[in-house]
């Protein structure tokens, strides 16, 4: 445990204790940061700049302390994931560049989703990061704001998209999302490394067991049993423009009308509460459920009236087991872990040719 202080011109000075938690899973040692408030609990709300500072500089401080105390060896590489870890690469390249412990440590940044860049922060808060103003240009969005994703892309030594094809899409400008200048600056250091899934978390059922699982899923969801030609379609994804969720709902409604209701559709996933698209889509889902009460079911709450949760891994496994077709027509998809999961589970999929 160690104290950490963040000084902000806009919001004052905050001091809090940070704990380093350790867990070993399958002989891999994991070290996690936990603060004494809720900065690490509510990552997409509140003061997100302060959260990013805690995660990034907190990781650097924790690493230094553990090396000093003989609890770990000096790392060969530090790996930042997405914009919340943007300050990590910035700080390693600047404030900690000559640190006796961290000098020479390589650092990279995984780019899980080029579109997701987090909020832009006012220029008045750049000083909160604790680096010289000369580094402002690397994070600059415009004359009035800066962005942690841009800081990350500018300062990281390598950019790692989550699939080789997504790296091509990024460098072509198709999926650069306003950061093409930074990607091109490191074009020879943008290296796509395919994402993955934990295979043992997605067991495959034998055909007979799959038929039983599908029947039980429909029964538990209160949907009508299948007929001899009924197909069960499903989507497991967050509610988001990227996933084209509203297009999915329109397509399902059309299919139901054309088949006179001889299709079942199950959706599981939630969306960001601050995104208007989420509320609009949930309203469409409720309307579709009202129109087709025995054919469709949507699970998008932390816990709904039947006790189902959109974040329940076991339930997600059951949904995959109960599908004949997996529908996943994303507008763009850096990798698509759910598409990979469907293939692992042996469920044929309808996918967009992206990522």
PDB file of C-alpha atoms in Angstrom, residues 240-354:
ATOM      1  CA  UNK A 240     -23.783   0.636 -29.319  1.00  0.00           C
ATOM      2  CA  UNK A 241     -23.713   2.334 -32.716  1.00  0.00           C
ATOM      3  CA  UNK A 242     -20.611   0.296 -33.522  1.00  0.00           C
ATOM      4  CA  UNK A 243     -22.573  -2.939 -33.110  1.00  0.00           C
ATOM      5  CA  UNK A 244     -25.440  -1.593 -35.262  1.00  0.00           C
ATOM      6  CA  UNK A 245     -27.898  -2.773 -32.629  1.00  0.00           C
ATOM      7  CA  UNK A 246     -30.840  -0.853 -34.050  1.00  0.00           C
ATOM      8  CA  UNK A 247     -30.233  -2.341 -37.499  1.00  0.00           C
ATOM      9  CA  UNK A 248     -30.296  -5.797 -35.883  1.00  0.00           C
ATOM     10  CA  UNK A 249     -33.698  -5.037 -34.326  1.00  0.00           C
ATOM     11  CA  UNK A 250     -35.086  -3.850 -37.660  1.00  0.00           C
ATOM     12  CA  UNK A 251     -33.827  -6.974 -39.401  1.00  0.00           C
ATOM     13  CA  UNK A 252     -35.275  -9.262 -36.734  1.00  0.00           C
ATOM     14  CA  UNK A 253     -38.655  -7.533 -36.954  1.00  0.00           C
ATOM     15  CA  UNK A 254     -38.661  -7.981 -40.735  1.00  0.00           C
ATOM     16  CA  UNK A 255     -37.703 -11.660 -40.485  1.00  0.00           C
ATOM     17  CA  UNK A 256     -40.453 -12.262 -37.934  1.00  0.00           C
ATOM     18  CA  UNK A 257     -43.033 -10.692 -40.224  1.00  0.00           C
ATOM     19  CA  UNK A 258     -41.855 -12.629 -43.269  1.00  0.00           C
ATOM     20  CA  UNK A 259     -41.893 -15.941 -41.360  1.00  0.00           C
ATOM     21  CA  UNK A 260     -45.141 -15.162 -39.531  1.00  0.00           C
ATOM     22  CA  UNK A 261     -43.304 -15.387 -36.222  1.00  0.00           C
ATOM     23  CA  UNK A 262     -41.510 -18.663 -36.899  1.00  0.00           C
ATOM     24  CA  UNK A 263     -38.201 -17.366 -35.536  1.00  0.00           C
ATOM     25  CA  UNK A 264     -36.880 -16.914 -32.007  1.00  0.00           C
ATOM     26  CA  UNK A 265     -34.471 -14.109 -31.154  1.00  0.00           C
ATOM     27  CA  UNK A 266     -32.438 -13.627 -27.960  1.00  0.00           C
ATOM     28  CA  UNK A 267     -30.246 -10.620 -27.159  1.00  0.00           C
ATOM     29  CA  UNK A 268     -27.909 -10.201 -24.198  1.00  0.00           C
ATOM     30  CA  UNK A 269     -25.782  -7.117 -23.560  1.00  0.00           C
ATOM     31  CA  UNK A 270     -25.889  -3.623 -22.091  1.00  0.00           C
ATOM     32  CA  UNK A 271     -24.818  -0.167 -23.241  1.00  0.00           C
ATOM     33  CA  UNK A 272     -23.269   2.930 -21.728  1.00  0.00           C
ATOM     34  CA  UNK A 273     -25.935   4.693 -19.615  1.00  0.00           C
ATOM     35  CA  UNK A 274     -24.803   8.141 -20.796  1.00  0.00           C
ATOM     36  CA  UNK A 275     -25.130   7.276 -24.486  1.00  0.00           C
ATOM     37  CA  UNK A 276     -28.536   8.386 -25.858  1.00  0.00           C
ATOM     38  CA  UNK A 277     -28.320   5.502 -28.320  1.00  0.00           C
ATOM     39  CA  UNK A 278     -28.621   3.080 -25.392  1.00  0.00           C
ATOM     40  CA  UNK A 279     -31.916   4.527 -24.185  1.00  0.00           C
ATOM     41  CA  UNK A 280     -33.310   4.739 -27.730  1.00  0.00           C
ATOM     42  CA  UNK A 281     -32.361   1.137 -28.438  1.00  0.00           C
ATOM     43  CA  UNK A 282     -33.805  -0.209 -25.190  1.00  0.00           C
ATOM     44  CA  UNK A 283     -37.092   1.513 -26.057  1.00  0.00           C
ATOM     45  CA  UNK A 284     -37.039  -0.210 -29.461  1.00  0.00           C
ATOM     46  CA  UNK A 285     -36.376  -3.527 -27.718  1.00  0.00           C
ATOM     47  CA  UNK A 286     -39.362  -3.069 -25.413  1.00  0.00           C
ATOM     48  CA  UNK A 287     -41.569  -2.227 -28.389  1.00  0.00           C
ATOM     49  CA  UNK A 288     -40.371  -5.284 -30.295  1.00  0.00           C
ATOM     50  CA  UNK A 289     -41.032  -7.456 -27.256  1.00  0.00           C
ATOM     51  CA  UNK A 290     -44.553  -6.046 -27.039  1.00  0.00           C
ATOM     52  CA  UNK A 291     -45.139  -6.873 -30.711  1.00  0.00           C
ATOM     53  CA  UNK A 292     -43.632 -10.367 -30.471  1.00  0.00           C
ATOM     54  CA  UNK A 293     -43.940 -11.477 -26.825  1.00  0.00           C
ATOM     55  CA  UNK A 294     -43.495 -15.199 -27.552  1.00  0.00           C
ATOM     56  CA  UNK A 295     -40.690 -14.833 -30.081  1.00  0.00           C
ATOM     57  CA  UNK A 296     -38.083 -12.368 -28.706  1.00  0.00           C
ATOM     58  CA  UNK A 297     -36.300 -11.799 -25.411  1.00  0.00           C
ATOM     59  CA  UNK A 298     -33.886  -9.050 -24.410  1.00  0.00           C
ATOM     60  CA  UNK A 299     -31.513  -9.123 -21.449  1.00  0.00           C
ATOM     61  CA  UNK A 300     -29.966  -5.688 -20.956  1.00  0.00           C
ATOM     62  CA  UNK A 301     -30.336  -4.987 -17.229  1.00  0.00           C
ATOM     63  CA  UNK A 302     -28.084  -5.693 -14.282  1.00  0.00           C
ATOM     64  CA  UNK A 303     -30.963  -7.923 -13.130  1.00  0.00           C
ATOM     65  CA  UNK A 304     -34.353  -8.183 -14.804  1.00  0.00           C
ATOM     66  CA  UNK A 305     -37.709  -9.473 -13.601  1.00  0.00           C
ATOM     67  CA  UNK A 306     -36.704 -13.087 -14.232  1.00  0.00           C
ATOM     68  CA  UNK A 307     -33.420 -12.609 -12.389  1.00  0.00           C
ATOM     69  CA  UNK A 308     -31.286 -12.595 -15.536  1.00  0.00           C
ATOM     70  CA  UNK A 309     -28.278 -10.291 -15.796  1.00  0.00           C
ATOM     71  CA  UNK A 310     -26.595  -8.942 -18.923  1.00  0.00           C
ATOM     72  CA  UNK A 311     -23.234  -9.509 -17.219  1.00  0.00           C
ATOM     73  CA  UNK A 312     -23.840 -13.172 -16.307  1.00  0.00           C
ATOM     74  CA  UNK A 313     -21.170 -15.329 -17.960  1.00  0.00           C
ATOM     75  CA  UNK A 314     -23.027 -18.586 -17.348  1.00  0.00           C
ATOM     76  CA  UNK A 315     -26.171 -17.138 -18.930  1.00  0.00           C
ATOM     77  CA  UNK A 316     -24.151 -15.906 -21.908  1.00  0.00           C
ATOM     78  CA  UNK A 317     -22.853 -19.450 -22.367  1.00  0.00           C
ATOM     79  CA  UNK A 318     -26.431 -20.733 -22.274  1.00  0.00           C
ATOM     80  CA  UNK A 319     -27.505 -18.221 -24.909  1.00  0.00           C
ATOM     81  CA  UNK A 320     -24.722 -19.330 -27.261  1.00  0.00           C
ATOM     82  CA  UNK A 321     -25.676 -22.978 -26.625  1.00  0.00           C
ATOM     83  CA  UNK A 322     -29.273 -22.223 -27.585  1.00  0.00           C
ATOM     84  CA  UNK A 323     -28.581 -20.531 -30.928  1.00  0.00           C
ATOM     85  CA  UNK A 324     -28.781 -21.802 -34.470  1.00  0.00           C
ATOM     86  CA  UNK A 325     -27.358 -18.552 -35.902  1.00  0.00           C
ATOM     87  CA  UNK A 326     -25.280 -15.797 -34.283  1.00  0.00           C
ATOM     88  CA  UNK A 327     -25.955 -12.304 -35.668  1.00  0.00           C
ATOM     89  CA  UNK A 328     -23.093  -9.777 -35.346  1.00  0.00           C
ATOM     90  CA  UNK A 329     -23.153  -7.149 -38.152  1.00  0.00           C
ATOM     91  CA  UNK A 330     -20.797  -4.567 -36.645  1.00  0.00           C
ATOM     92  CA  UNK A 331     -20.034  -1.367 -38.535  1.00  0.00           C
ATOM     93  CA  UNK A 332     -16.412  -1.932 -37.581  1.00  0.00           C
ATOM     94  CA  UNK A 333     -14.745  -4.520 -35.388  1.00  0.00           C
ATOM     95  CA  UNK A 334     -11.052  -4.416 -34.475  1.00  0.00           C
ATOM     96  CA  UNK A 335     -11.191  -8.121 -33.613  1.00  0.00           C
ATOM     97  CA  UNK A 336     -14.609  -9.264 -32.365  1.00  0.00           C
ATOM     98  CA  UNK A 337     -14.252 -11.573 -29.377  1.00  0.00           C
ATOM     99  CA  UNK A 338     -17.932 -12.551 -29.529  1.00  0.00           C
ATOM    100  CA  UNK A 339     -17.558 -13.606 -33.153  1.00  0.00           C
ATOM    101  CA  UNK A 340     -14.619 -15.783 -32.088  1.00  0.00           C
ATOM    102  CA  UNK A 341     -16.710 -17.154 -29.231  1.00  0.00           C
ATOM    103  CA  UNK A 342     -19.534 -18.134 -31.585  1.00  0.00           C
ATOM    104  CA  UNK A 343     -17.063 -20.019 -33.779  1.00  0.00           C
ATOM    105  CA  UNK A 344     -15.575 -21.739 -30.732  1.00  0.00           C
ATOM    106  CA  UNK A 345     -19.086 -22.767 -29.620  1.00  0.00           C
ATOM    107  CA  UNK A 346     -19.837 -24.126 -33.075  1.00  0.00           C
ATOM    108  CA  UNK A 347     -22.559 -21.585 -33.869  1.00  0.00           C
ATOM    109  CA  UNK A 348     -22.700 -20.354 -37.496  1.00  0.00           C
ATOM    110  CA  UNK A 349     -22.477 -16.585 -37.675  1.00  0.00           C
ATOM    111  CA  UNK A 350     -23.530 -13.691 -39.841  1.00  0.00           C
ATOM    112  CA  UNK A 351     -20.685 -11.152 -39.593  1.00  0.00           C
ATOM    113  CA  UNK A 352     -19.587  -7.940 -41.241  1.00  0.00           C
ATOM    114  CA  UNK A 353     -16.370  -8.212 -43.322  1.00  0.00           C
ATOM    115  CA  UNK A 354     -14.399  -5.925 -40.986  1.00  0.00           C
TER     116      UNK A 354
END
